[in-house]
Amino acid sequence: MAVRSDPLDELVVPDGTEAKEVALETDGDVLVGARSSVEFGVRGRNVLAGENVEFGGEIEADGDCRLDMWCDVAENVLVGQDAYIGERVHIAGELKVAGDLDIGDDVDIEEGFEANGWIVIRNPMPTIVLLFVYLKHLLVVGEEETAQRLISELVDEDGEEPETEPLVIPRNATVSDDAWRVSTPARIGDDCRLHGNVRAESIDVGADCNIFGSLRARGDITVGPKTRIHGDLTTRNGDVTIAEDARILGDVSCRALELGPEAEIDGTIRANGEITMGTTKREDE
């Protein structure tokens, strides 16, 4: 995971992420910023959520799970290692922890909890807030190597570079089957399958994706090779780039448009600027 000035300044959907009917599934970690609403459940390695995050389904973490204060989970929380639950968290189902449980005051777990390790009742420090404040301090004083080492230790206990980058949902985001709404740039990796319209500052979609919804951004929109967008592409002030063999099942509205070889648009094109079309190697010959 690369160090940036703010670890939550971008929506990041890693390669291979799939939005199923009940959950977002990824092989890596899941980081959710404060005051966000995730109407799915989530399944990942480590799950970390800031203050006042709402989850509409079950949380499954193969590793650790950290929920800061005032989080709300509509179903069960199942944790493969340790759990850190902040004060006034509400879990509508049950909490099962394979390791240790660190739990704050006024936590409401409707169907009870169990832990195989130590149970400590206190107010765990808001881990997401502490992490980001500390990272910002390290970057301000020029300790980029220390910041990168801290992130590596958090996302992989062996200190090795993780195979999959985290699924990152910024602060104040809304993620649902209807729409993914963020006020930051959005980056979607390769081989992803998502349901819902994507609304962001700018949008970059990787290769071989299927997105069942429209893309709308203030800035540029990029669609990778062999990706299918089942909806419109609209940008207020940016350009649209559609790579080779991608297909847009809707209209495209933009400033300038670049079409790769064999890219298809099934709807209407509205471009204020230049439209350029790539050619195949055979056509170039």
Short mmCIF file of N, CA and C in Angstrom, two decimals, residues 42-146:
data_model
loop_
_atom_site.label_atom_id
_atom_site.label_comp_id
_atom_site.label_asym_id
_atom_site.label_seq_id
_atom_site.Cartn_x
_atom_site.Cartn_y
_atom_site.Cartn_z
N VAL A 42 -19.21 -7.11 4.41
CA VAL A 42 -17.86 -7.11 3.85
C VAL A 42 -17.13 -8.37 4.29
N ARG A 43 -16.31 -8.90 3.37
CA ARG A 43 -15.49 -10.07 3.65
C ARG A 43 -14.08 -9.79 3.15
N GLY A 44 -13.11 -9.87 4.05
CA GLY A 44 -11.74 -9.59 3.68
C GLY A 44 -10.78 -10.15 4.71
N ARG A 45 -9.52 -9.74 4.60
CA ARG A 45 -8.51 -10.23 5.54
C ARG A 45 -8.65 -9.50 6.87
N ASN A 46 -8.20 -8.25 6.96
CA ASN A 46 -8.43 -7.42 8.13
C ASN A 46 -9.47 -6.36 7.78
N VAL A 47 -10.41 -6.09 8.68
CA VAL A 47 -11.45 -5.08 8.44
C VAL A 47 -11.29 -3.99 9.48
N LEU A 48 -11.07 -2.74 9.03
CA LEU A 48 -10.90 -1.60 9.92
C LEU A 48 -11.89 -0.52 9.52
N ALA A 49 -12.67 -0.02 10.49
CA ALA A 49 -13.67 1.01 10.21
C ALA A 49 -13.51 2.16 11.19
N GLY A 50 -13.67 3.39 10.68
CA GLY A 50 -13.60 4.58 11.52
C GLY A 50 -14.89 4.78 12.29
N GLU A 51 -15.01 5.95 12.91
CA GLU A 51 -16.18 6.25 13.73
C GLU A 51 -17.46 6.33 12.91
N ASN A 52 -18.55 5.85 13.52
CA ASN A 52 -19.89 6.06 12.99
C ASN A 52 -20.06 5.50 11.57
N VAL A 53 -19.53 4.32 11.34
CA VAL A 53 -19.70 3.63 10.05
C VAL A 53 -20.85 2.64 10.18
N GLU A 54 -21.70 2.60 9.16
CA GLU A 54 -22.83 1.67 9.15
C GLU A 54 -22.59 0.57 8.13
N PHE A 55 -22.78 -0.68 8.56
CA PHE A 55 -22.68 -1.83 7.67
C PHE A 55 -24.06 -2.48 7.58
N GLY A 56 -24.53 -2.71 6.35
CA GLY A 56 -25.85 -3.28 6.17
C GLY A 56 -25.88 -4.79 6.16
N GLY A 57 -24.75 -5.44 6.36
CA GLY A 57 -24.69 -6.90 6.35
C GLY A 57 -23.65 -7.40 7.32
N GLU A 58 -23.24 -8.64 7.12
CA GLU A 58 -22.31 -9.32 8.02
C GLU A 58 -20.87 -8.94 7.72
N ILE A 59 -20.05 -8.87 8.75
CA ILE A 59 -18.62 -8.66 8.60
C ILE A 59 -17.90 -9.98 8.85
N GLU A 60 -17.07 -10.40 7.89
CA GLU A 60 -16.22 -11.57 8.05
C GLU A 60 -14.78 -11.14 7.82
N ALA A 61 -13.96 -11.28 8.85
CA ALA A 61 -12.54 -10.93 8.76
C ALA A 61 -11.71 -12.16 9.05
N ASP A 62 -10.88 -12.56 8.09
CA ASP A 62 -9.99 -13.70 8.32
C ASP A 62 -8.93 -13.37 9.37
N GLY A 63 -8.54 -12.09 9.44
CA GLY A 63 -7.57 -11.64 10.43
C GLY A 63 -8.24 -10.87 11.54
N ASP A 64 -7.80 -9.61 11.75
CA ASP A 64 -8.35 -8.76 12.81
C ASP A 64 -9.54 -7.95 12.30
N CYS A 65 -10.36 -7.49 13.25
CA CYS A 65 -11.45 -6.57 12.95
C CYS A 65 -11.40 -5.44 13.98
N ARG A 66 -11.39 -4.20 13.51
CA ARG A 66 -11.35 -3.03 14.39
C ARG A 66 -12.51 -2.11 14.01
N LEU A 67 -13.45 -1.94 14.94
CA LEU A 67 -14.59 -1.06 14.72
C LEU A 67 -14.52 0.07 15.74
N ASP A 68 -14.38 1.30 15.26
CA ASP A 68 -14.32 2.42 16.18
C ASP A 68 -15.71 2.78 16.70
N MET A 69 -15.77 3.72 17.62
CA MET A 69 -17.00 4.05 18.34
C MET A 69 -18.16 4.44 17.42
N TRP A 70 -19.35 4.07 17.88
CA TRP A 70 -20.62 4.38 17.20
C TRP A 70 -20.81 3.66 15.88
N CYS A 71 -20.05 2.64 15.60
CA CYS A 71 -20.31 1.85 14.39
C CYS A 71 -21.57 1.00 14.60
N ASP A 72 -22.22 0.67 13.48
CA ASP A 72 -23.44 -0.11 13.53
C ASP A 72 -23.36 -1.22 12.49
N VAL A 73 -23.55 -2.46 12.92
CA VAL A 73 -23.49 -3.62 12.03
C VAL A 73 -24.84 -4.32 12.08
N ALA A 74 -25.46 -4.52 10.92
CA ALA A 74 -26.82 -5.04 10.86
C ALA A 74 -26.89 -6.54 11.11
N GLU A 75 -25.75 -7.25 10.99
CA GLU A 75 -25.77 -8.70 11.18
C GLU A 75 -24.59 -9.13 12.04
N ASN A 76 -24.08 -10.34 11.82
CA ASN A 76 -23.02 -10.88 12.66
C ASN A 76 -21.66 -10.27 12.34
N VAL A 77 -20.74 -10.38 13.30
CA VAL A 77 -19.32 -10.04 13.09
C VAL A 77 -18.51 -11.29 13.44
N LEU A 78 -17.83 -11.85 12.44
CA LEU A 78 -17.06 -13.09 12.61
C LEU A 78 -15.59 -12.76 12.36
N VAL A 79 -14.74 -13.04 13.34
CA VAL A 79 -13.35 -12.59 13.31
C VAL A 79 -12.42 -13.79 13.48
N GLY A 80 -11.47 -13.94 12.55
CA GLY A 80 -10.55 -15.07 12.58
C GLY A 80 -9.41 -14.92 13.56
N GLN A 81 -9.09 -13.66 13.95
CA GLN A 81 -8.01 -13.45 14.92
C GLN A 81 -8.52 -12.58 16.07
N ASP A 82 -8.03 -11.34 16.21
CA ASP A 82 -8.41 -10.48 17.33
C ASP A 82 -9.43 -9.43 16.89
N ALA A 83 -10.23 -8.96 17.86
CA ALA A 83 -11.23 -7.92 17.58
C ALA A 83 -11.06 -6.77 18.56
N TYR A 84 -11.24 -5.54 18.04
CA TYR A 84 -11.17 -4.32 18.84
C TYR A 84 -12.45 -3.55 18.58
N ILE A 85 -13.34 -3.49 19.58
CA ILE A 85 -14.67 -2.91 19.40
C ILE A 85 -14.78 -1.67 20.27
N GLY A 86 -14.98 -0.50 19.66
CA GLY A 86 -15.04 0.75 20.39
C GLY A 86 -16.36 0.94 21.12
N GLU A 87 -16.41 1.97 21.96
CA GLU A 87 -17.61 2.22 22.78
C GLU A 87 -18.81 2.58 21.91
N ARG A 88 -19.99 2.17 22.40
CA ARG A 88 -21.28 2.46 21.79
C ARG A 88 -21.44 1.83 20.40
N VAL A 89 -20.68 0.80 20.10
CA VAL A 89 -20.89 0.05 18.86
C VAL A 89 -22.12 -0.82 19.03
N HIS A 90 -22.89 -0.94 17.95
CA HIS A 90 -24.09 -1.78 17.96
C HIS A 90 -23.92 -2.89 16.93
N ILE A 91 -24.11 -4.14 17.35
CA ILE A 91 -24.07 -5.31 16.46
C ILE A 91 -25.40 -6.03 16.61
N ALA A 92 -26.17 -6.07 15.53
CA ALA A 92 -27.51 -6.65 15.60
C ALA A 92 -27.49 -8.17 15.71
N GLY A 93 -26.41 -8.80 15.28
CA GLY A 93 -26.29 -10.25 15.37
C GLY A 93 -25.40 -10.65 16.53
N GLU A 94 -24.53 -11.63 16.29
CA GLU A 94 -23.60 -12.09 17.31
C GLU A 94 -22.17 -11.75 16.92
N LEU A 95 -21.30 -11.71 17.91
CA LEU A 95 -19.88 -11.45 17.72
C LEU A 95 -19.11 -12.70 18.10
N LYS A 96 -18.36 -13.28 17.14
CA LYS A 96 -17.53 -14.46 17.40
C LYS A 96 -16.09 -14.12 17.05
N VAL A 97 -15.19 -14.32 18.02
CA VAL A 97 -13.79 -13.94 17.87
C VAL A 97 -12.93 -15.15 18.17
N ALA A 98 -12.08 -15.53 17.22
CA ALA A 98 -11.20 -16.68 17.43
C ALA A 98 -10.05 -16.37 18.37
N GLY A 99 -9.67 -15.09 18.46
CA GLY A 99 -8.56 -14.69 19.33
C GLY A 99 -9.02 -13.87 20.50
N ASP A 100 -8.31 -12.74 20.77
CA ASP A 100 -8.62 -11.87 21.90
C ASP A 100 -9.66 -10.83 21.50
N LEU A 101 -10.40 -10.36 22.50
CA LEU A 101 -11.42 -9.34 22.29
C LEU A 101 -11.16 -8.16 23.22
N ASP A 102 -11.00 -6.98 22.63
CA ASP A 102 -10.83 -5.73 23.37
C ASP A 102 -12.09 -4.91 23.11
N ILE A 103 -12.91 -4.67 24.13
CA ILE A 103 -14.24 -4.12 23.91
C ILE A 103 -14.48 -2.93 24.83
N GLY A 104 -15.16 -1.89 24.28
CA GLY A 104 -15.39 -0.67 25.02
C GLY A 104 -16.70 -0.67 25.79
N ASP A 105 -17.02 0.48 26.40
CA ASP A 105 -18.23 0.63 27.19
C ASP A 105 -19.46 0.78 26.29
N ASP A 106 -20.62 0.40 26.84
CA ASP A 106 -21.92 0.61 26.19
C ASP A 106 -22.00 -0.04 24.81
N VAL A 107 -21.32 -1.14 24.62
CA VAL A 107 -21.42 -1.89 23.36
C VAL A 107 -22.66 -2.78 23.43
N ASP A 108 -23.46 -2.74 22.37
CA ASP A 108 -24.71 -3.51 22.32
C ASP A 108 -24.56 -4.62 21.29
N ILE A 109 -24.50 -5.87 21.76
CA ILE A 109 -24.42 -7.04 20.88
C ILE A 109 -25.67 -7.86 21.15
N GLU A 110 -26.62 -7.79 20.25
CA GLU A 110 -27.96 -8.31 20.51
C GLU A 110 -27.99 -9.82 20.75
N GLU A 111 -27.15 -10.58 20.05
CA GLU A 111 -27.20 -12.04 20.17
C GLU A 111 -26.00 -12.60 20.92
N GLY A 112 -25.30 -11.75 21.66
CA GLY A 112 -24.21 -12.20 22.51
C GLY A 112 -22.88 -12.31 21.78
N PHE A 113 -21.81 -12.60 22.57
CA PHE A 113 -20.47 -12.70 21.98
C PHE A 113 -19.69 -13.81 22.66
N GLU A 114 -18.67 -14.27 21.95
CA GLU A 114 -17.75 -15.26 22.50
C GLU A 114 -16.37 -15.03 21.90
N ALA A 115 -15.36 -15.30 22.72
CA ALA A 115 -13.98 -15.15 22.28
C ALA A 115 -13.17 -16.29 22.86
N ASN A 116 -12.27 -16.84 22.06
CA ASN A 116 -11.44 -17.96 22.52
C ASN A 116 -10.23 -17.50 23.31
N GLY A 117 -9.89 -16.21 23.20
CA GLY A 117 -8.73 -15.69 23.92
C GLY A 117 -9.15 -14.80 25.08
N TRP A 118 -8.29 -13.80 25.40
CA TRP A 118 -8.56 -12.87 26.49
C TRP A 118 -9.69 -11.93 26.11
N ILE A 119 -10.48 -11.54 27.11
CA ILE A 119 -11.52 -10.53 26.93
C ILE A 119 -11.21 -9.37 27.87
N VAL A 120 -10.99 -8.18 27.28
CA VAL A 120 -10.67 -6.99 28.06
C VAL A 120 -11.76 -5.96 27.82
N ILE A 121 -12.41 -5.50 28.89
CA ILE A 121 -13.48 -4.51 28.75
C ILE A 121 -12.91 -3.14 29.13
N ARG A 122 -12.79 -2.28 28.15
CA ARG A 122 -12.27 -0.93 28.34
C ARG A 122 -12.64 -0.12 27.10
N ASN A 123 -12.08 1.05 26.96
CA ASN A 123 -12.33 1.87 25.77
C ASN A 123 -11.11 1.82 24.87
N PRO A 124 -11.12 0.95 23.86
CA PRO A 124 -9.97 0.90 22.94
C PRO A 124 -9.79 2.23 22.23
N MET A 125 -8.57 2.63 22.01
CA MET A 125 -8.30 3.88 21.31
C MET A 125 -8.82 3.80 19.89
N PRO A 126 -9.43 4.87 19.38
CA PRO A 126 -9.93 4.85 17.99
C PRO A 126 -8.78 4.59 17.02
N THR A 127 -8.62 3.37 16.59
CA THR A 127 -7.43 2.96 15.86
C THR A 127 -7.29 3.65 14.51
N ILE A 128 -8.39 3.82 13.80
CA ILE A 128 -8.31 4.47 12.49
C ILE A 128 -7.83 5.91 12.64
N VAL A 129 -8.43 6.65 13.61
CA VAL A 129 -8.05 8.04 13.82
C VAL A 129 -6.59 8.13 14.22
N LEU A 130 -6.18 7.30 15.19
CA LEU A 130 -4.80 7.31 15.64
C LEU A 130 -3.83 7.01 14.50
N LEU A 131 -4.15 6.01 13.70
CA LEU A 131 -3.28 5.62 12.59
C LEU A 131 -3.05 6.77 11.63
N PHE A 132 -4.15 7.43 11.20
CA PHE A 132 -4.01 8.47 10.18
C PHE A 132 -3.35 9.73 10.72
N VAL A 133 -3.62 10.08 11.98
CA VAL A 133 -2.95 11.24 12.57
C VAL A 133 -1.44 10.98 12.68
N TYR A 134 -1.09 9.77 13.10
CA TYR A 134 0.32 9.43 13.24
C TYR A 134 1.02 9.41 11.87
N LEU A 135 0.35 8.82 10.87
CA LEU A 135 0.93 8.79 9.53
C LEU A 135 1.15 10.19 8.99
N LYS A 136 0.17 11.07 9.17
CA LYS A 136 0.33 12.45 8.70
C LYS A 136 1.51 13.13 9.38
N HIS A 137 1.67 12.88 10.69
CA HIS A 137 2.80 13.47 11.41
C HIS A 137 4.12 12.98 10.84
N LEU A 138 4.22 11.68 10.59
CA LEU A 138 5.47 11.13 10.02
C LEU A 138 5.78 11.75 8.67
N LEU A 139 4.75 11.94 7.84
CA LEU A 139 4.97 12.51 6.52
C LEU A 139 5.38 13.98 6.62
N VAL A 140 4.78 14.72 7.56
CA VAL A 140 5.12 16.14 7.72
C VAL A 140 6.58 16.31 8.11
N VAL A 141 7.08 15.43 8.97
CA VAL A 141 8.48 15.56 9.41
C VAL A 141 9.44 14.83 8.49
N GLY A 142 8.94 14.30 7.37
CA GLY A 142 9.81 13.70 6.37
C GLY A 142 10.18 12.26 6.61
N GLU A 143 9.48 11.57 7.50
CA GLU A 143 9.80 10.17 7.81
C GLU A 143 8.97 9.22 6.93
N GLU A 144 9.16 9.30 5.63
CA GLU A 144 8.36 8.49 4.73
C GLU A 144 8.68 7.00 4.87
N GLU A 145 9.94 6.66 5.10
CA GLU A 145 10.29 5.25 5.26
C GLU A 145 9.64 4.67 6.51
N THR A 146 9.60 5.44 7.59
CA THR A 146 8.96 4.97 8.82
C THR A 146 7.46 4.78 8.60
#
